[in-house]
Amino acid sequence: MSDTDMDETDVQEIQQSLQMLRREVGKRIVGQKPVIEQLLACLLCDGNALLESTPGLGKTLLIRTVADATALDFSRVQNTPDLMPSDITGTEVISETSEGTQFRFDPGPIFANVVLADEINRATPKTQAALLEAMQEGQVTAGGNTYELPEPFFVLATQNPIEQEGTYPLPEAQRDRFLLKILLDYPDREEELDIVNRYTRGATEMIPVDRVLDDGDFTRAQRLVRQMPIADDITARAVELVRSTRHDERLEYGASPRASMGIVLAAKARAFLEGRSHVVEGDIEAMARPVLRHRIIVDFTAERDGITPDDVVADLL
């Protein structure tokens, strides 16, 4: 068997496992197909995601379900104004041993494969910075020692857009650390009926899901996503889209080359999730909004007129 055949077999096996993962997530999450697709695409890109919605739309349940349906370690951080950086990263503690008093590092909840940072905008800027530094560097420094975070490592943060009192909005430079900003909307009538029936009948325990992927599968999938073929003209369209944000009069400033890379990589992940062997223009169009919406800011006039970043991206597309 050639290396090419082995790669094709590898691709098919991982793609089938990802379809099984989608079905397992669907046991608990009703609808929200674009959201699930974007979240899984983000994980395949080895990226971090910022999820935003009003309360009660299943952000936390979605993230917990993805962790439950994989063999990835999961931890949750409930952000509050009194949360300290060491509460997340860990701290050195004094312990008594037969050899005398020693310092021992006690790892914080960030030492997991999937870290849910709930309501990240309720943490103080100092705590936000500690979390985002760990996201960027893949390590934690304490007491002069450096501790590597596990691989794969994902931070999936949530925030509530309507309760802004007592919050600390993420600065633009820190929002750029997130590959995608994913918006959850209200379910339609039939989906809401399904949710009510599913969670108000029978047992009160969490609906069980099967584990279908492990950390090795994610590593293989991430490697295969980066190898996904993409035509030069499709890459050029992604680049031109990002460049056009820098000249749009409705925006205070445009997106950086990191956004260009993000769109192309996210498009590759979407193509992989769809079971295709190459990227199409529809992948660029589908991933442009979640990659760009937190990287561009509309000016005062446009905001007064009700124009959102998604509106601008739609026009530029």
Tab-separated table of N, CA, C and O in Angstrom, residues 2 8 59 76 91 182 207 238 242 311:
chain	number	residue	atom	x	y	z
A	2	SER	N	0.598	2.191	-0.846
A	2	SER	CA	1.399	3.407	-0.963
A	2	SER	C	1.062	4.362	0.163
A	2	SER	O	0.060	4.231	0.855
A	8	GLU	N	-5.259	8.435	2.267
A	8	GLU	CA	-6.674	8.448	1.902
A	8	GLU	C	-7.487	7.642	2.905
A	8	GLU	O	-8.587	8.028	3.294
A	59	LYS	N	-24.730	27.135	25.419
A	59	LYS	CA	-23.299	27.272	25.153
A	59	LYS	C	-22.493	26.281	25.989
A	59	LYS	O	-21.651	25.541	25.463
A	76	ARG	N	-13.678	23.395	33.760
A	76	ARG	CA	-14.501	24.596	33.625
A	76	ARG	C	-14.035	25.658	34.602
A	76	ARG	O	-13.769	25.370	35.774
A	91	THR	N	-0.645	27.313	41.260
A	91	THR	CA	0.263	28.029	42.149
A	91	THR	C	1.192	27.052	42.842
A	91	THR	O	0.927	25.836	42.900
A	182	ILE	N	-18.275	32.695	17.630
A	182	ILE	CA	-19.459	31.942	17.214
A	182	ILE	C	-20.680	32.503	17.925
A	182	ILE	O	-20.691	32.638	19.152
A	207	ILE	N	-28.329	13.232	29.187
A	207	ILE	CA	-28.423	12.257	28.107
A	207	ILE	C	-27.031	11.719	27.809
A	207	ILE	O	-26.106	12.490	27.568
A	238	ALA	N	-9.838	34.903	-0.314
A	238	ALA	CA	-9.816	35.102	1.132
A	238	ALA	C	-8.917	36.284	1.497
A	238	ALA	O	-9.270	37.115	2.346
A	242	VAL	N	-10.057	40.037	3.237
A	242	VAL	CA	-9.478	40.635	4.435
A	242	VAL	C	-8.877	41.999	4.116
A	242	VAL	O	-9.050	42.967	4.870
A	311	ASP	N	-22.804	42.502	8.799
A	311	ASP	CA	-23.360	43.206	7.633
A	311	ASP	C	-22.237	43.641	6.693
A	311	ASP	O	-22.345	43.502	5.470
